[in-house]
Coordinates of C-alpha atoms and ligand atoms in Angstrom, one line a residue:
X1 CA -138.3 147.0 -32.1
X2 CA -134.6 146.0 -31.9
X3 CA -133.5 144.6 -28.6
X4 CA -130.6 142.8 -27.8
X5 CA -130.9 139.5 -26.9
X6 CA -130.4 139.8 -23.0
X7 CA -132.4 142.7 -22.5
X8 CA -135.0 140.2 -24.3
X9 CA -134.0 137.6 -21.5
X10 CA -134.0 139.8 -18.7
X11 CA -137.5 139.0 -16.7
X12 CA -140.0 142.3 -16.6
X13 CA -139.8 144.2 -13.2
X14 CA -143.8 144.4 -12.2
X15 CA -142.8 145.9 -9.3
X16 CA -141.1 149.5 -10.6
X17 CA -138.4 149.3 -8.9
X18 CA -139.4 147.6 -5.7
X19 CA -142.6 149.9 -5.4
X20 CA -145.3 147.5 -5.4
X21 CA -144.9 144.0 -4.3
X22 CA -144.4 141.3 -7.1
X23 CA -147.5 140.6 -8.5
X24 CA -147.6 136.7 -7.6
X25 CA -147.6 137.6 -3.9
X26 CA -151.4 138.6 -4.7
X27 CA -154.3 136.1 -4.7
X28 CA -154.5 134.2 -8.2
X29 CA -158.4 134.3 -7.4
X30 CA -158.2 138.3 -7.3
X31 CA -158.0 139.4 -11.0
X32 CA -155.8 142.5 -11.7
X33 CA -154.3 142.0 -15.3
X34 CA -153.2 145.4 -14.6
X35 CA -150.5 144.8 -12.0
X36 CA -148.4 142.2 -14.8
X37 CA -148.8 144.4 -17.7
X38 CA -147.5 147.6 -16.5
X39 CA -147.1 150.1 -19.1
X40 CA -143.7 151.6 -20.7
X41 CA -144.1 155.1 -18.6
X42 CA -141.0 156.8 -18.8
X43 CA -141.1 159.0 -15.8
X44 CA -141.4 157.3 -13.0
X45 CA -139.7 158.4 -10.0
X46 CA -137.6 156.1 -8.2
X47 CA -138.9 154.7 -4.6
X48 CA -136.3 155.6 -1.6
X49 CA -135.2 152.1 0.4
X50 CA -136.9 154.0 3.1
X51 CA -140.3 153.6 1.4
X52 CA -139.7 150.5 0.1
X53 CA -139.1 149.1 3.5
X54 CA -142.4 151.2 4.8
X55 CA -144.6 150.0 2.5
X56 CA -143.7 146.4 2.9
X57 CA -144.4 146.7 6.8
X58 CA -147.2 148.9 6.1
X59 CA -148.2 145.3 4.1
X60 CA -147.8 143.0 6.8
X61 CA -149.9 145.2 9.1
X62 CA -152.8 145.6 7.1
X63 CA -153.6 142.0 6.4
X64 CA -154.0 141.3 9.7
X65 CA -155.5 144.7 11.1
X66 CA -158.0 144.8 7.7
X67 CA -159.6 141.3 9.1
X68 CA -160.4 142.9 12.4
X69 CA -161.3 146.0 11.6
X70 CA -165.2 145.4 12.6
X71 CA -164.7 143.7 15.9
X72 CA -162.1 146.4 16.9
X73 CA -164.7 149.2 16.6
X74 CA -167.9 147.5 17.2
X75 CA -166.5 145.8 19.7
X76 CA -163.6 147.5 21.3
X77 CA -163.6 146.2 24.7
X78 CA -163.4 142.7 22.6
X79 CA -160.1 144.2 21.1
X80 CA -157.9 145.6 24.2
X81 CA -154.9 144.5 23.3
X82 CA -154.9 145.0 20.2
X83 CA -153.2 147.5 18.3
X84 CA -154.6 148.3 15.0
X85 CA -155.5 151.9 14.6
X86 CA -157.2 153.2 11.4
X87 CA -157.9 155.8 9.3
X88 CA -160.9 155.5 6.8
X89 CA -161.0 157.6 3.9
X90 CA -164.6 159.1 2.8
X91 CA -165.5 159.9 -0.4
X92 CA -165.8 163.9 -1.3
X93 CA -166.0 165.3 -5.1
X94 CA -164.9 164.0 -8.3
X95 CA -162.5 161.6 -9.6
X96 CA -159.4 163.6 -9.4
X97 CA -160.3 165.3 -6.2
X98 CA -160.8 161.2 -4.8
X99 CA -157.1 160.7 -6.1
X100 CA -155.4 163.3 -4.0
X101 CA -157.3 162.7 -1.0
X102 CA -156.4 158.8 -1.1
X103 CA -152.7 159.4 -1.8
X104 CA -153.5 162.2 0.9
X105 CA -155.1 159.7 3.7
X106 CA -152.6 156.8 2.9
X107 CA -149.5 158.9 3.6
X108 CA -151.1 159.4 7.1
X109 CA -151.5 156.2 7.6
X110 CA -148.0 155.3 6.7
X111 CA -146.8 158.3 9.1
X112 CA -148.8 157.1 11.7
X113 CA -148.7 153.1 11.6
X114 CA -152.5 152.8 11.3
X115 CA -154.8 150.8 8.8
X116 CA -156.4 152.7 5.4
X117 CA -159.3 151.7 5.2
X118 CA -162.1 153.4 2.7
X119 CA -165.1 154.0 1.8
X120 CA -166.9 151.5 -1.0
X121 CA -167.1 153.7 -3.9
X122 CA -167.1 153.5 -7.7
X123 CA -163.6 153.8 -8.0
X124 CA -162.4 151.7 -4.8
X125 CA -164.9 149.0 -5.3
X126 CA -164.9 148.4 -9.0
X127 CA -162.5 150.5 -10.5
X128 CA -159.5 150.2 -9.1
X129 CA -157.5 146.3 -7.9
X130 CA -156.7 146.1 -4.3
X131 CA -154.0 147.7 -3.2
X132 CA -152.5 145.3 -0.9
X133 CA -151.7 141.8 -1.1
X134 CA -153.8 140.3 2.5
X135 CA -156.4 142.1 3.6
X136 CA -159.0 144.1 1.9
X137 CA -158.9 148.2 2.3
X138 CA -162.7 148.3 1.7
X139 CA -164.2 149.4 5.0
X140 CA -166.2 146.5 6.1
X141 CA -170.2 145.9 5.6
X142 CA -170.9 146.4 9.3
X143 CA -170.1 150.4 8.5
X144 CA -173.2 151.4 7.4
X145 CA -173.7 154.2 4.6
X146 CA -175.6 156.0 7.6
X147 CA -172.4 156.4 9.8
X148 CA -170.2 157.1 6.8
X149 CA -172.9 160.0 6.0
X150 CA -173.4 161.2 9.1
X151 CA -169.8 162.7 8.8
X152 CA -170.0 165.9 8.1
X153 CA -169.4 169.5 9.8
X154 CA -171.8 169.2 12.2
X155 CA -170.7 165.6 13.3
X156 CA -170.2 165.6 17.4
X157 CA -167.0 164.1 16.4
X158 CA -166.0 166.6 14.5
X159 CA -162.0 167.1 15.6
X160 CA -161.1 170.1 17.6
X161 CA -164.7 171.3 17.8
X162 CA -165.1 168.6 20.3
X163 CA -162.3 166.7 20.8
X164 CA -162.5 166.2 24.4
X165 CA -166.2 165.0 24.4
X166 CA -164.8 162.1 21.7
X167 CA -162.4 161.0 24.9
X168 CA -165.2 161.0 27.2
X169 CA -166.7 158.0 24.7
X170 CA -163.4 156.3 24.3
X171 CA -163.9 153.0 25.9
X172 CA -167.8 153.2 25.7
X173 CA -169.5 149.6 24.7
X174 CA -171.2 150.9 21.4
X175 CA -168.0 151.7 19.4
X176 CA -165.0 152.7 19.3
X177 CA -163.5 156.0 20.0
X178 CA -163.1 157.8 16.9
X179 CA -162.7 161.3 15.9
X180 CA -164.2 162.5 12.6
X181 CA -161.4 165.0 10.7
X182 CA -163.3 167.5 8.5
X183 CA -161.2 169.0 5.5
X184 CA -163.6 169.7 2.8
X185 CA -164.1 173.8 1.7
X186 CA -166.7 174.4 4.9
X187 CA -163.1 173.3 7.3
X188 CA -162.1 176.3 9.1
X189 CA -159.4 176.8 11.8
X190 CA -159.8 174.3 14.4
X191 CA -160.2 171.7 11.4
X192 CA -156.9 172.4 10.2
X193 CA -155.4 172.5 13.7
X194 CA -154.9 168.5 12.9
X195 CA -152.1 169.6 11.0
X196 CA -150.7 170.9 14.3
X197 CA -147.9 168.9 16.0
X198 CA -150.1 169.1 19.6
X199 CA -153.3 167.8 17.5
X200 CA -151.2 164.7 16.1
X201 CA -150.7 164.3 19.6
X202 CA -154.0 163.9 21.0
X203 CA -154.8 161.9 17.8
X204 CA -152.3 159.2 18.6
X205 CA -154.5 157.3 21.1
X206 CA -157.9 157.5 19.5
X207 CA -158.4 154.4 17.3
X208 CA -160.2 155.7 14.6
X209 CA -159.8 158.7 12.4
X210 CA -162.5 159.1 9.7
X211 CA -161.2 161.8 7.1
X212 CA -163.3 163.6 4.9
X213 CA -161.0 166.3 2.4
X214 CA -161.3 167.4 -1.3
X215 CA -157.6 168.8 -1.7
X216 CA -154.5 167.3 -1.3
X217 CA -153.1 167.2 2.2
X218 CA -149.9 166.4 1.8
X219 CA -148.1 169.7 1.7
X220 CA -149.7 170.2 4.7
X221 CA -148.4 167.3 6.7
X222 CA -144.6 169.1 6.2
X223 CA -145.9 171.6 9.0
X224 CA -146.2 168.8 11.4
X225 CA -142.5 168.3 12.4
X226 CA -142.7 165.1 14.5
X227 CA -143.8 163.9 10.9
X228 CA -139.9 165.9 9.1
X229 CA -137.6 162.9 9.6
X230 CA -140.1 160.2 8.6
X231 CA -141.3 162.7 5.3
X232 CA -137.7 163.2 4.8
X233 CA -136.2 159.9 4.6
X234 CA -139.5 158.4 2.7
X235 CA -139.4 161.2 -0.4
X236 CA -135.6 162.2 -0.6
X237 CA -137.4 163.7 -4.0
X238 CA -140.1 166.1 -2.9
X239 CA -142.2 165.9 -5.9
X240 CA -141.9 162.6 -6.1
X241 CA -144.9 161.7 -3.7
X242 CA -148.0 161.4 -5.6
X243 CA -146.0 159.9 -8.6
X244 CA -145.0 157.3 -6.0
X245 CA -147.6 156.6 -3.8
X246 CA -150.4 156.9 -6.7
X247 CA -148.9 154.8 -9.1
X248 CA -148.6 152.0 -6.0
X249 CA -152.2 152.5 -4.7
X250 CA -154.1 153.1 -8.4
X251 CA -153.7 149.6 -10.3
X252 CA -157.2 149.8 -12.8
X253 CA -159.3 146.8 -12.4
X254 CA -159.8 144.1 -14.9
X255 CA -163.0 146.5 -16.1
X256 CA -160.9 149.7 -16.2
X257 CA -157.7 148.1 -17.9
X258 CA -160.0 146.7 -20.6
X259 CA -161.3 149.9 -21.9
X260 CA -157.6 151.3 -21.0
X261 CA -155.8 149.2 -23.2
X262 CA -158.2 148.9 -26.0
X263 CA -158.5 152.6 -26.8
X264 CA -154.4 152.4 -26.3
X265 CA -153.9 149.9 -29.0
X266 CA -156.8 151.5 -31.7
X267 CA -155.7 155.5 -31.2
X268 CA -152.1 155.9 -29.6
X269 CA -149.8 152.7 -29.1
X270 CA -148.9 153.5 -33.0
X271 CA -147.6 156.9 -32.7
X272 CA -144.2 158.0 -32.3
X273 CA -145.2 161.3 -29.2
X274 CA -148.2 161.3 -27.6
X275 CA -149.6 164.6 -26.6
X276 CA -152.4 165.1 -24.0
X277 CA -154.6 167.6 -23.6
X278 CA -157.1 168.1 -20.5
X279 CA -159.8 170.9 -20.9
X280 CA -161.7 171.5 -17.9
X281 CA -163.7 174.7 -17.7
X282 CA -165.6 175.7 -15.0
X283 CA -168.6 178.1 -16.7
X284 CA -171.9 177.1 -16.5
X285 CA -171.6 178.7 -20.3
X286 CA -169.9 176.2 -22.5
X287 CA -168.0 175.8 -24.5
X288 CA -165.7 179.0 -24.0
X289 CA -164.1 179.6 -27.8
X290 CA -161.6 181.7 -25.8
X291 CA -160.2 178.7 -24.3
X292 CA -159.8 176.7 -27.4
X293 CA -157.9 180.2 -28.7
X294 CA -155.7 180.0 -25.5
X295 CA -155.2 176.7 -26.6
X296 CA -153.7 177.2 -30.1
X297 CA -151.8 179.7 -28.5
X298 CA -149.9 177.4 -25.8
X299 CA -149.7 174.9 -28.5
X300 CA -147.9 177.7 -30.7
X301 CA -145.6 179.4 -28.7
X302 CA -144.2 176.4 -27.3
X303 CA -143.8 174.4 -30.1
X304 CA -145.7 171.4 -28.9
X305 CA -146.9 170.2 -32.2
X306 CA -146.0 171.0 -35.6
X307 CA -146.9 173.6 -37.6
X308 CA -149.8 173.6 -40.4
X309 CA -149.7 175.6 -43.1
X310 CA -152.1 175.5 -45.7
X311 CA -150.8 175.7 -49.5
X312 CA -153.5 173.5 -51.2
X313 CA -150.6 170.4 -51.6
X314 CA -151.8 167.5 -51.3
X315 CA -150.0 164.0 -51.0
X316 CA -150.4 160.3 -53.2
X317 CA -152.6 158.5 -50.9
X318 CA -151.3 155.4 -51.9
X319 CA -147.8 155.6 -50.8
X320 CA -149.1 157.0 -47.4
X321 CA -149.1 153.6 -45.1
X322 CA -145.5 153.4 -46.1
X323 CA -144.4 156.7 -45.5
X324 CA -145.1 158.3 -42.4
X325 CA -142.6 160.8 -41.0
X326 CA -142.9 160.4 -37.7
X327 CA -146.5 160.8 -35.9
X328 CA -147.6 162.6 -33.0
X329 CA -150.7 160.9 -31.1
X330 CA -153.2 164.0 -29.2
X331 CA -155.2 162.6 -26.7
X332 CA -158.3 165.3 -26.1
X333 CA -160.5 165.2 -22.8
X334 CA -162.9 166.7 -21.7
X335 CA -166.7 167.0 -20.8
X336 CA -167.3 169.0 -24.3
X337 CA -166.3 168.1 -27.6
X338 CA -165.9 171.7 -28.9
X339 CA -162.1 172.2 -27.9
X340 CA -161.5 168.4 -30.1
X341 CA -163.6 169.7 -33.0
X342 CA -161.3 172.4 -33.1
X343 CA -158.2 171.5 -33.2
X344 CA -159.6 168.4 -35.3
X345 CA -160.2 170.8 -37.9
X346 CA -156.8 173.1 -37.6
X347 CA -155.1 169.8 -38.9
X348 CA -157.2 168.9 -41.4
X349 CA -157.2 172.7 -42.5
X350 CA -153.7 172.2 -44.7
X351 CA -150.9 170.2 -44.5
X352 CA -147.9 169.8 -41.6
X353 CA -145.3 171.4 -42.8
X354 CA -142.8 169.1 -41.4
X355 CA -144.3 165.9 -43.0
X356 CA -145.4 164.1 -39.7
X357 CA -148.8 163.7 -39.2
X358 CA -150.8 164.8 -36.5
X359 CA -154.0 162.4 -35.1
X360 CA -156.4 163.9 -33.1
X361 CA -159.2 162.1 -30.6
X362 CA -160.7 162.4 -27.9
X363 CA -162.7 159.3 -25.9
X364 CA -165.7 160.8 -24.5
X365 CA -167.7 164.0 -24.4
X366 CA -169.5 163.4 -20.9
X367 CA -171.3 166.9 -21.5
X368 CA -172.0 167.4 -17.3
X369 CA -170.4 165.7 -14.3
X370 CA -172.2 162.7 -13.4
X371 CA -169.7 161.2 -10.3
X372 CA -171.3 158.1 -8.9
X373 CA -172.4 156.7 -12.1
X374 CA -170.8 153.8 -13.1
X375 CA -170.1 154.2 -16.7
X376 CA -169.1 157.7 -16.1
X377 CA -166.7 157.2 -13.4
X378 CA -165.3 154.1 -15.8
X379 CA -164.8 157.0 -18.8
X380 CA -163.0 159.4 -15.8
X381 CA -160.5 157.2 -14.8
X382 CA -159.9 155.2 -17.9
X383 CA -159.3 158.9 -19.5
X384 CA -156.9 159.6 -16.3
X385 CA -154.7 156.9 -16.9
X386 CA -154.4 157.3 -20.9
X387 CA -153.4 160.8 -20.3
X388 CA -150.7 160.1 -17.7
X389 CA -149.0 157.9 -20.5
X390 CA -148.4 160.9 -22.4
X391 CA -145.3 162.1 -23.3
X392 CA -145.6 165.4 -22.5
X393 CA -149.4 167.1 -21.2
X394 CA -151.5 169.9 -21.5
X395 CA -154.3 170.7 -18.5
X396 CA -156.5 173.2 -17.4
X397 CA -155.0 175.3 -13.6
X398 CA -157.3 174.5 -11.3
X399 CA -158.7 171.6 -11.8
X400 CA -157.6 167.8 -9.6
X401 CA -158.3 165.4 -12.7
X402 CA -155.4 167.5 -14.5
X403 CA -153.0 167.4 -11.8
X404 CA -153.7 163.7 -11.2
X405 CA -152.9 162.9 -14.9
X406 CA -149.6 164.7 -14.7
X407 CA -148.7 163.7 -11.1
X408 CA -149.3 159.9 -12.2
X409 CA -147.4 160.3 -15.3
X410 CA -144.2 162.1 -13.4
X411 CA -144.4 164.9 -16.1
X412 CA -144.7 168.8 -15.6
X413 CA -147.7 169.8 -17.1
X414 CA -148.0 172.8 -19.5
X415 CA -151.1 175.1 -17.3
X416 CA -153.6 176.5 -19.6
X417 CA -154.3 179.4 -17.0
X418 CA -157.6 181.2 -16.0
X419 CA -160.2 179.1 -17.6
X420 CA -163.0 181.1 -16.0
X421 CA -163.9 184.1 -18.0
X422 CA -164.1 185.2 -21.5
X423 CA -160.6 185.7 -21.7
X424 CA -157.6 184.5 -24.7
X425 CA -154.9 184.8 -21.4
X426 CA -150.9 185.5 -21.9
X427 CA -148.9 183.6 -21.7
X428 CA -151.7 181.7 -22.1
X429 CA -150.1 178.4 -20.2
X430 CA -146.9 178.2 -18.2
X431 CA -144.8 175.0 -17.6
X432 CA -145.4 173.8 -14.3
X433 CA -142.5 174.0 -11.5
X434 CA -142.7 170.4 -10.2
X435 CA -144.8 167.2 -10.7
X436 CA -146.9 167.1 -7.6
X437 CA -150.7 168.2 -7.5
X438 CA -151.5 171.6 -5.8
X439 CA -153.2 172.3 -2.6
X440 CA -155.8 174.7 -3.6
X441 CA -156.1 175.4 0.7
X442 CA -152.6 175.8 1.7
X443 CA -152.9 177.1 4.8
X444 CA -149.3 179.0 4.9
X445 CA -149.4 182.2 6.0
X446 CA -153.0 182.2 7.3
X447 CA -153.1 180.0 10.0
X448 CA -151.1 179.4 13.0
X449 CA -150.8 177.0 15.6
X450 CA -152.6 177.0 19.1
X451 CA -148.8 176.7 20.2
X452 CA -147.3 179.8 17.6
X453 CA -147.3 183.2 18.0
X454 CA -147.1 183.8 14.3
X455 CA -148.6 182.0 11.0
X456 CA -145.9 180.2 9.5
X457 CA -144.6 181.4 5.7
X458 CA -143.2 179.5 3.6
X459 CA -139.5 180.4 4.0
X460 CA -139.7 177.9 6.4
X461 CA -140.7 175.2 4.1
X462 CA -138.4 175.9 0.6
X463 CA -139.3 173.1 -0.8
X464 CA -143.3 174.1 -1.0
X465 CA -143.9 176.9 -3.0
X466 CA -146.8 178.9 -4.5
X467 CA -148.9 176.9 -7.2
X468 CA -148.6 177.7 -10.9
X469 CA -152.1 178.1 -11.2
X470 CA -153.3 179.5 -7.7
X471 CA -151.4 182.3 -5.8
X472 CA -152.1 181.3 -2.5
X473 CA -152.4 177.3 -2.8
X474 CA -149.0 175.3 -2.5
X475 CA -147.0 172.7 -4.3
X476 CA -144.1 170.4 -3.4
X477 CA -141.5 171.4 -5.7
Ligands
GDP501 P1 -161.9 168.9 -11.0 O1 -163.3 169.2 -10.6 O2 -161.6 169.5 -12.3 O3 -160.9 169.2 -9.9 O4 -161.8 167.3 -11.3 P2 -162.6 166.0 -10.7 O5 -162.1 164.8 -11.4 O6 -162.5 166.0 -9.2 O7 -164.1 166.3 -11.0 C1 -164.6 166.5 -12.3 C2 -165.4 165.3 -12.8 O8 -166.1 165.7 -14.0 C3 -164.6 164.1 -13.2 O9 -164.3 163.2 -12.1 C4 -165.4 163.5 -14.2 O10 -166.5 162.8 -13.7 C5 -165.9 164.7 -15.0 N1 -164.9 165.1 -16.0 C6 -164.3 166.3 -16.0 N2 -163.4 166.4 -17.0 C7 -163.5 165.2 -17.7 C8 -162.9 164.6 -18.8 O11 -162.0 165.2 -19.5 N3 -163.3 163.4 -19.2 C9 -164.2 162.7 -18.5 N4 -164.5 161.4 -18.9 N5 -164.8 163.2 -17.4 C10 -164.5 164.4 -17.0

């Protein structure tokens, strides 16, 4: 690599750009290797003063709200004056689903001055540093798995359903007031009346909001306008906010970055363009060799790696570690090996016709979904991260690890499309309009307001449009 000498000198910014805080400001006894050895990413978006400034309040706050979070709801007469509120994320799906509805519950609690706090997972727990420099955003041992699983739709907390019984128990010596906000695919229309300015409202003076969701919410919050300015002036980009706000609360732990940076060094850090690909089917009958067609295709029609053509030349092995011709890195995942095997083979099939050579892996072949289990969960988000340092990515539409890959990387993704059926599709994968994930449950158009006449549609909102992948979801664009 040839640098000049006082790019050389120039100390490494840790904190990209003034996004996260410099990582010396964390405890030295708190390990996170990650944090000082940020990857070369390319894309990353740049964060507004606005946000800058927000987060580093958002900072201050939580170190000292974190430390009382017990007291102030087992206690809350103990806590009067106090005023730490909180929102505590709950666990719901896989991996990628879990990074959307983080980003998703930490953008409300920057909207709305309170305290994230989640739930102790795989991924929070082990996987993943902490976020903050005081405080911890674990929820604390005093919440028992029992309350955290007694959250569900037929919780007497439930928001909306019941909201006025919650007030009747604000103040009450057991705990806290608190209302339970229920966005998982049971919610229906009171549920999403929370993203109703009159709801946000009410919400303001109950302590504790516990939020269970497996989409991303934050297309949503743009209907609430008391929420416009502050959206506005955080995320002058509108697709920037995942890219942002994932790549400041997702640093891998010491675990995570281990296995991250090994398989970086062995398969991809040599390569000239890194390509990933991320097959995710959703058949109970796998693997669907109509996919891996529909793959070939995408790969063909948009040029995304070079052409094979097989003329039974061969090449003097011995000159080979000296002459390479540039080399393009493709980074498989996947649950199944099959769509790896395949286009393994395609490249060992004849030669590239360009010269370049073309290296294909893939990390792990899970076979089934096994969320909660360590080593599994370890291969998710480890395979996450490698993807987003792709150059350019391929994923499957509908599915949240995808969109988390992309979204972290800042890069549209190339959508393989319909990858239900039996199907070769065309075009069989579009480039995607923006880098943000899609909200499968969009509720434009369909819902209204206890305050509206009319559903809202999206002429209102320009800036959230129809996903690539799913008609009536919506994007930040
Ligand atoms: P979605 O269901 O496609 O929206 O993605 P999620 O990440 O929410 O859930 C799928 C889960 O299946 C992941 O969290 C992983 O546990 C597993 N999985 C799916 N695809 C892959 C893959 O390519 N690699 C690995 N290691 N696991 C995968």
């Amino acid at each position: 690599e040839s640098r000049s000498s006082t790019e050389t000198q120039k100390p490494k910014d840790y904190t990209l750009g003034g996004l996260l805080p410099e990582p010396s400001e964390f405890d030295p006894g708190v390990s996170c290797k990650s944090r000082s050895q940020q990857p070369h990413r390319k894309n990353y978006f740049q964060p507004s003063n606005e946000l800058i400034r927000r987060l580093r309040r958002y900072e201050a706050r939580h170190g000292k709200c974190a430390d009382r979070a017990a007291r102030n709801f087992f206690q809350p007469s103990e806590s009067q004056d106090d005023d730490c509120r909180y929102v505590v994320w709950t666990q719901q799906s896989g991996f990628g689903n879990r990074l959307i509805t983080l980003t998703s519950a930490f953008l409300y609690a920057l909207l709305t001055d309170r305290t994230l706090l989640v739930e102790r997972t795989e991924e929070t727990a082990v996987l993943f540093c902490e976020p903050f420099p005081s405080g911890s955003w674990l929820l604390p041992l005093e919440f028992t798995g029992e309350l955290i699983y007694s959250l569900d739709e037929s919780s007497p907390h439930r928001f909306a359903h019941n909201f006025t019984n919650d007030r009747a128990r604000g103040g009450s010596t057991e705990t806290a007031n608190f209302s339970y906000i229920h966005l998982t695919w049971t919610k229906d229309d009171e549920d999403k009346t929370f993203f109703c300015d009159e709801s946000q409202v009410q919400l303001e003076r109950v302590p504790w909001i516990f939020m269970r969701a497996d989409n991303y919410l934050v297309p949503s919050y743009f209907f609430i306008s008391r929420f416009s300015p502050d959206l506005g002036a955080l995320f002058p980009d509108k697709e920037a906010v995942f890219n942002l706000l994932g790549n400041y609360l997702f640093q891998p732990s010491d675990v995570a970055w281990g296995r991250i940076t090994r398989y970086y060094r062995y398969y991809l850090a040599d390569h000239d363009r890194l390509l990933g690909i991320q097959i995710r089917t959703y058949q109970a009958k796998s693997p669907l060799p109509n996919f891996s067609e529909q793959l070939q295709k995408c790969i063909v029609e948009n040029n995304l790696l070079p052409k094979v053509v097989v003329d039974g030349q061969s090449e003097d092995i011995s000159r080979l570690r000296e002459k390479k011709n540039g080399t393009t890195g493709v980074l498989i995942t996947s649950l199944d090996s099959y769509y790896y095997d395949n286009l393994q083979e395609h490249y060992l099939s004849g030669r590239v016709e360009s010269g370049e050579s073309v290296a294909v892996d893939q990390p792990s072949h899970e076979e089934a979904q096994l969320t909660g289990i360590s080593s599994h969960d370890l291969k998710a988000w480890a395979e996450i991260y490698l993807l987003s340092l792709s150059d350019s990515l391929i994923i499957s539409g509908w599915s949240t690890f995808g969109y988390a890959a992309h979204a972290l990387a800042g890069i549209r993704p190339w959508i393989l499309l319909n990858v239900n059926d039996d199907q070769v599709h065309d075009p069989p994968c579009i480039y995607g309009k923006s880098v943000e994930p899609c909200d499968f449950a969009f509720p434009i158009g369909k819902f209204k307001c206890p305050s509206e006449d009319i559903p809202r549609d999206t002429n209102i909102f320009p800036y959230v449009q129809s996903c690539d992948d799913w008609e009536s979801g919506g994007k930040l664009v």
